[in-house]
CSV table of N, CA and C in Angstrom, one decimal:
chain,number,residue,atom,x,y,z
A,681,GLU,N,-3.8,32.4,-16.4
A,681,GLU,CA,-4.1,33.7,-15.9
A,681,GLU,C,-4.1,34.7,-17.0
A,682,LYS,N,-5.1,35.6,-17.0
A,682,LYS,CA,-5.2,36.6,-18.0
A,682,LYS,C,-4.9,38.0,-17.4
A,683,LEU,N,-4.4,38.9,-18.2
A,683,LEU,CA,-4.1,40.2,-17.8
A,683,LEU,C,-4.8,41.2,-18.8
A,684,HIS,N,-5.5,42.2,-18.2
A,684,HIS,CA,-6.1,43.2,-19.1
A,684,HIS,C,-5.2,44.4,-19.3
A,685,TRP,N,-5.0,44.7,-20.5
A,685,TRP,CA,-4.2,45.9,-20.9
A,685,TRP,C,-5.2,47.1,-21.0
A,686,LYS,N,-5.1,48.0,-20.0
A,686,LYS,CA,-6.0,49.1,-20.0
A,686,LYS,C,-5.7,50.2,-21.1
A,687,ASN,N,-4.4,50.2,-21.5
A,687,ASN,CA,-4.0,51.3,-22.4
A,687,ASN,C,-4.2,50.9,-23.9
A,688,ASN,N,-4.6,49.7,-24.2
A,688,ASN,CA,-4.8,49.4,-25.6
A,688,ASN,C,-6.1,48.6,-25.8
A,689,PRO,N,-7.2,49.2,-26.1
A,689,PRO,CA,-8.5,48.5,-26.1
A,689,PRO,C,-8.5,47.5,-27.2
A,690,SER,N,-7.7,47.6,-28.3
A,690,SER,CA,-7.7,46.5,-29.3
A,690,SER,C,-7.0,45.3,-28.9
A,691,ASP,N,-6.2,45.3,-27.9
A,691,ASP,CA,-5.4,44.2,-27.4
A,691,ASP,C,-5.8,44.0,-25.9
A,692,THR,N,-7.0,43.4,-25.7
A,692,THR,CA,-7.6,43.4,-24.4
A,692,THR,C,-7.0,42.4,-23.4
A,693,ARG,N,-6.6,41.3,-23.9
A,693,ARG,CA,-6.1,40.2,-23.0
A,693,ARG,C,-4.9,39.5,-23.6
A,694,ILE,N,-4.0,39.1,-22.7
A,694,ILE,CA,-2.9,38.3,-23.1
A,694,ILE,C,-2.8,37.1,-22.1
A,695,ASP,N,-2.3,36.0,-22.5
A,695,ASP,CA,-2.0,34.9,-21.7
A,695,ASP,C,-0.6,35.1,-21.1
A,696,ILE,N,-0.5,35.4,-19.9
A,696,ILE,CA,0.7,35.8,-19.3
A,696,ILE,C,1.9,34.9,-19.5
A,697,SER,N,1.7,33.6,-19.1
A,697,SER,CA,2.8,32.7,-19.3
A,697,SER,C,3.2,32.4,-20.7
A,698,ASN,N,2.3,32.3,-21.6
A,698,ASN,CA,2.6,32.0,-23.0
A,698,ASN,C,3.2,33.3,-23.6
A,699,ASP,N,2.7,34.4,-23.3
A,699,ASP,CA,3.2,35.7,-23.9
A,699,ASP,C,4.6,36.0,-23.4
A,700,ILE,N,4.9,35.8,-22.1
A,700,ILE,CA,6.2,36.0,-21.6
A,700,ILE,C,7.2,35.1,-22.3
A,701,GLU,N,6.8,33.8,-22.5
A,701,GLU,CA,7.8,32.9,-23.2
A,701,GLU,C,7.9,33.4,-24.7
A,702,ARG,N,6.9,33.8,-25.3
A,702,ARG,CA,7.0,34.3,-26.7
A,702,ARG,C,7.9,35.5,-26.7
A,703,ALA,N,7.8,36.4,-25.8
A,703,ALA,CA,8.6,37.6,-25.7
A,703,ALA,C,10.1,37.2,-25.5
A,704,ARG,N,10.3,36.3,-24.6
A,704,ARG,CA,11.7,35.8,-24.3
A,704,ARG,C,12.3,35.2,-25.5
A,705,SER,N,11.5,34.6,-26.4
A,705,SER,CA,11.9,33.8,-27.5
A,705,SER,C,12.2,34.7,-28.7
A,706,THR,N,11.9,36.0,-28.6
A,706,THR,CA,12.1,36.9,-29.7
A,706,THR,C,13.6,36.9,-30.0
A,707,PRO,N,14.1,36.6,-31.2
A,707,PRO,CA,15.5,36.6,-31.5
A,707,PRO,C,16.2,37.9,-31.1
A,708,ILE,N,17.2,37.8,-30.3
A,708,ILE,CA,17.9,39.0,-29.9
A,708,ILE,C,18.5,39.8,-31.0
A,709,ASP,N,18.9,39.1,-32.1
A,709,ASP,CA,19.5,39.8,-33.2
A,709,ASP,C,18.4,40.6,-34.0
A,710,THR,N,17.2,40.5,-33.7
A,710,THR,CA,16.1,41.3,-34.3
A,710,THR,C,15.9,42.6,-33.5
A,711,ILE,N,16.5,42.7,-32.3
A,711,ILE,CA,16.3,43.8,-31.4
A,711,ILE,C,17.5,44.7,-31.4
A,712,ILE,N,18.7,44.1,-31.4
A,712,ILE,CA,19.9,44.9,-31.3
A,712,ILE,C,20.9,44.4,-32.4
A,713,LYS,N,21.9,45.1,-32.8
A,713,LYS,CA,22.8,44.7,-33.8
A,713,LYS,C,23.8,43.7,-33.2
A,714,VAL,N,23.8,42.5,-33.8
A,714,VAL,CA,24.6,41.4,-33.3
A,714,VAL,C,25.5,41.0,-34.5
A,715,GLY,N,26.8,40.9,-34.2
A,715,GLY,CA,27.8,40.5,-35.2
A,715,GLY,C,27.6,39.0,-35.6
A,716,ARG,N,28.3,38.7,-36.7
A,716,ARG,CA,28.3,37.3,-37.2
A,716,ARG,C,28.8,36.3,-36.1
A,717,ASP,N,29.7,36.9,-35.3
A,717,ASP,CA,30.3,36.1,-34.2
A,717,ASP,C,29.4,36.0,-33.0
A,718,LYS,N,28.2,36.5,-33.1
A,718,LYS,CA,27.2,36.4,-32.0
A,718,LYS,C,27.6,37.3,-30.8
A,719,LYS,N,28.3,38.4,-31.1
A,719,LYS,CA,28.7,39.3,-30.0
A,719,LYS,C,28.1,40.7,-30.3
A,720,ALA,N,27.8,41.5,-29.3
A,720,ALA,CA,27.2,42.8,-29.4
A,720,ALA,C,27.8,43.7,-28.4
A,721,LEU,N,27.6,45.0,-28.6
A,721,LEU,CA,28.0,46.0,-27.6
A,721,LEU,C,26.9,45.9,-26.5
A,722,CYS,N,27.4,45.9,-25.3
A,722,CYS,CA,26.5,45.7,-24.2
A,722,CYS,C,25.7,47.0,-23.9
A,723,LEU,N,24.4,46.9,-23.7
A,723,LEU,CA,23.6,48.1,-23.4
A,723,LEU,C,23.6,48.5,-21.9
A,724,PHE,N,24.2,47.7,-21.1
A,724,PHE,CA,24.2,47.9,-19.7
A,724,PHE,C,25.4,48.7,-19.1
A,725,HIS,N,26.4,48.9,-20.0
A,725,HIS,CA,27.5,49.7,-19.6
A,725,HIS,C,28.1,50.3,-20.8
A,726,ASN,N,29.0,51.3,-20.7
A,726,ASN,CA,29.7,51.9,-21.8
A,726,ASN,C,30.7,50.9,-22.4
A,727,ASP,N,30.3,50.4,-23.5
A,727,ASP,CA,31.1,49.3,-24.1
A,727,ASP,C,31.7,49.7,-25.5
A,728,ASN,N,33.0,49.7,-25.6
A,728,ASN,CA,33.6,50.0,-26.8
A,728,ASN,C,33.9,48.8,-27.7
A,729,ASN,N,34.1,47.7,-27.0
A,729,ASN,CA,34.3,46.4,-27.7
A,729,ASN,C,33.2,45.4,-27.4
A,730,PRO,N,32.7,44.7,-28.4
A,730,PRO,CA,31.6,43.8,-28.1
A,730,PRO,C,31.9,42.8,-27.0
A,731,SER,N,31.2,42.9,-25.8
A,731,SER,CA,31.4,42.0,-24.7
A,731,SER,C,30.2,41.2,-24.4
A,732,MET,N,29.1,41.5,-25.0
A,732,MET,CA,27.8,40.8,-24.8
A,732,MET,C,27.8,39.6,-25.8
A,733,HIS,N,27.7,38.4,-25.3
A,733,HIS,CA,27.6,37.2,-26.1
A,733,HIS,C,26.2,36.7,-26.2
A,734,ILE,N,25.7,36.4,-27.4
A,734,ILE,CA,24.4,35.8,-27.6
A,734,ILE,C,24.6,34.3,-27.7
A,735,PHE,N,23.9,33.6,-26.9
A,735,PHE,CA,24.0,32.1,-27.0
A,735,PHE,C,22.9,31.5,-27.8
A,736,PRO,N,23.0,30.2,-28.2
A,736,PRO,CA,22.0,29.5,-29.0
A,736,PRO,C,20.6,29.4,-28.3
A,737,ASN,N,20.6,29.5,-27.0
A,737,ASN,CA,19.3,29.5,-26.3
A,737,ASN,C,18.6,30.8,-26.3
A,738,ASN,N,19.1,31.8,-27.1
A,738,ASN,CA,18.6,33.1,-27.2
A,738,ASN,C,18.7,33.9,-25.9
A,739,ARG,N,19.7,33.7,-25.1
A,739,ARG,CA,20.0,34.4,-23.9
A,739,ARG,C,21.3,35.1,-24.1
A,740,PHE,N,21.6,36.2,-23.4
A,740,PHE,CA,22.8,36.9,-23.5
A,740,PHE,C,23.6,36.9,-22.2
A,741,TYR,N,24.9,37.1,-22.3
A,741,TYR,CA,25.7,37.3,-21.1
A,741,TYR,C,26.8,38.3,-21.5
A,742,CYS,N,27.0,39.3,-20.6
A,742,CYS,CA,28.1,40.3,-20.9
A,742,CYS,C,29.3,39.9,-20.0
A,743,PHE,N,30.4,39.6,-20.7
A,743,PHE,CA,31.6,39.2,-20.0
A,743,PHE,C,32.3,40.3,-19.3
A,744,SER,N,31.9,41.6,-19.5
A,744,SER,CA,32.5,42.7,-18.8
A,744,SER,C,31.7,43.1,-17.6
A,745,CYS,N,30.4,43.3,-17.7
A,745,CYS,CA,29.7,43.7,-16.5
A,745,CYS,C,28.9,42.6,-15.8
A,746,GLY,N,28.8,41.5,-16.4
A,746,GLY,CA,28.1,40.3,-15.8
A,746,GLY,C,26.6,40.3,-15.9
A,747,LYS,N,26.0,41.2,-16.7
A,747,LYS,CA,24.6,41.2,-16.9
A,747,LYS,C,24.2,40.0,-17.8
A,748,PHE,N,23.1,39.4,-17.6
A,748,PHE,CA,22.6,38.3,-18.4
A,748,PHE,C,21.1,38.4,-18.5
A,749,GLY,N,20.5,37.7,-19.5
A,749,GLY,CA,19.1,37.7,-19.6
A,749,GLY,C,18.6,37.3,-20.9
A,750,SER,N,17.4,37.9,-21.3
A,750,SER,CA,16.7,37.5,-22.5
A,750,SER,C,16.4,38.8,-23.3
A,751,ALA,N,15.6,38.6,-24.3
A,751,ALA,CA,15.2,39.8,-25.1
A,751,ALA,C,14.4,40.8,-24.3
A,752,ILE,N,13.6,40.3,-23.3
A,752,ILE,CA,12.9,41.2,-22.4
A,752,ILE,C,13.8,42.1,-21.7
A,753,ASP,N,14.9,41.6,-21.1
A,753,ASP,CA,15.8,42.4,-20.4
A,753,ASP,C,16.4,43.5,-21.3
A,754,ILE,N,16.7,43.1,-22.5
A,754,ILE,CA,17.3,44.1,-23.5
A,754,ILE,C,16.3,45.2,-23.8
A,755,VAL,N,15.1,44.9,-24.1
A,755,VAL,CA,14.1,45.9,-24.4
A,755,VAL,C,13.8,46.8,-23.1
A,756,MET,N,13.8,46.2,-22.0
A,756,MET,CA,13.6,47.0,-20.8
A,756,MET,C,14.7,48.0,-20.6
A,757,GLU,N,16.0,47.6,-20.8
A,757,GLU,CA,17.1,48.5,-20.7
A,757,GLU,C,17.1,49.5,-21.8
A,758,ARG,N,17.0,49.1,-23.0
A,758,ARG,CA,17.0,50.0,-24.2
A,758,ARG,C,16.0,51.0,-24.2
A,759,ASP,N,14.8,50.7,-23.8
A,759,ASP,CA,13.6,51.6,-23.9
A,759,ASP,C,13.3,52.2,-22.6
A,760,GLY,N,13.9,51.8,-21.5
A,760,GLY,CA,13.6,52.3,-20.2
A,760,GLY,C,12.2,52.1,-19.7
A,761,ILE,N,11.8,50.8,-19.9
A,761,ILE,CA,10.4,50.4,-19.6
A,761,ILE,C,10.4,49.2,-18.6
A,762,LYS,N,9.2,49.0,-18.0
A,762,LYS,CA,9.1,47.9,-17.1
A,762,LYS,C,8.8,46.6,-17.8
A,763,PHE,N,8.9,45.5,-17.0
A,763,PHE,CA,8.8,44.1,-17.5
A,763,PHE,C,7.6,43.9,-18.4
A,764,MET,N,6.4,44.1,-17.9
A,764,MET,CA,5.2,43.8,-18.7
A,764,MET,C,5.1,44.7,-19.9
A,765,GLU,N,5.6,45.9,-19.8
A,765,GLU,CA,5.6,46.8,-21.0
A,765,GLU,C,6.5,46.2,-22.1
A,766,ALA,N,7.6,45.7,-21.7
A,766,ALA,CA,8.6,45.1,-22.6
A,766,ALA,C,8.0,43.8,-23.2
A,767,VAL,N,7.3,43.0,-22.4
A,767,VAL,CA,6.6,41.8,-22.9
A,767,VAL,C,5.6,42.2,-24.0
A,768,LYS,N,4.8,43.2,-23.7
A,768,LYS,CA,3.8,43.6,-24.7
A,768,LYS,C,4.4,44.1,-25.9
A,769,LYS,N,5.5,44.9,-25.8
A,769,LYS,CA,6.2,45.4,-27.0
A,769,LYS,C,6.7,44.3,-27.9
A,770,LEU,N,7.1,43.2,-27.3
A,770,LEU,CA,7.8,42.1,-28.0
A,770,LEU,C,6.8,41.1,-28.7
A,771,ILE,N,5.5,41.1,-28.1
A,771,ILE,CA,4.6,40.1,-28.7
A,771,ILE,C,3.8,40.6,-29.8
C-alpha cells in the first residue's frame, strides 16, 4: 500500500509497511540521550532519575510510568506529532 504525502512534493510516496518498520528501527540513542547503561530519562513523565530502559530489540520500557514502545513513540511524544508524521520524520 502506498501513501501520498501532500505536504512534501519531493517525497511523493512511501511504502507504509516498510517505512514504518524502518522508522521503528531507528536507534533510540540517536533520538534521545541514552546512558552507557542503556537508561534514559523518560519523556512521558517528570523523571529525575533514568527510569526508561532501552532494550536490544530497540524498544523501550519505563519502569516508573509503564510506557513502552519504539522510536516512533518517542518522536511522537517529544515533538507532539501524530504517528505518520513521526514515521516520516524518522525515515
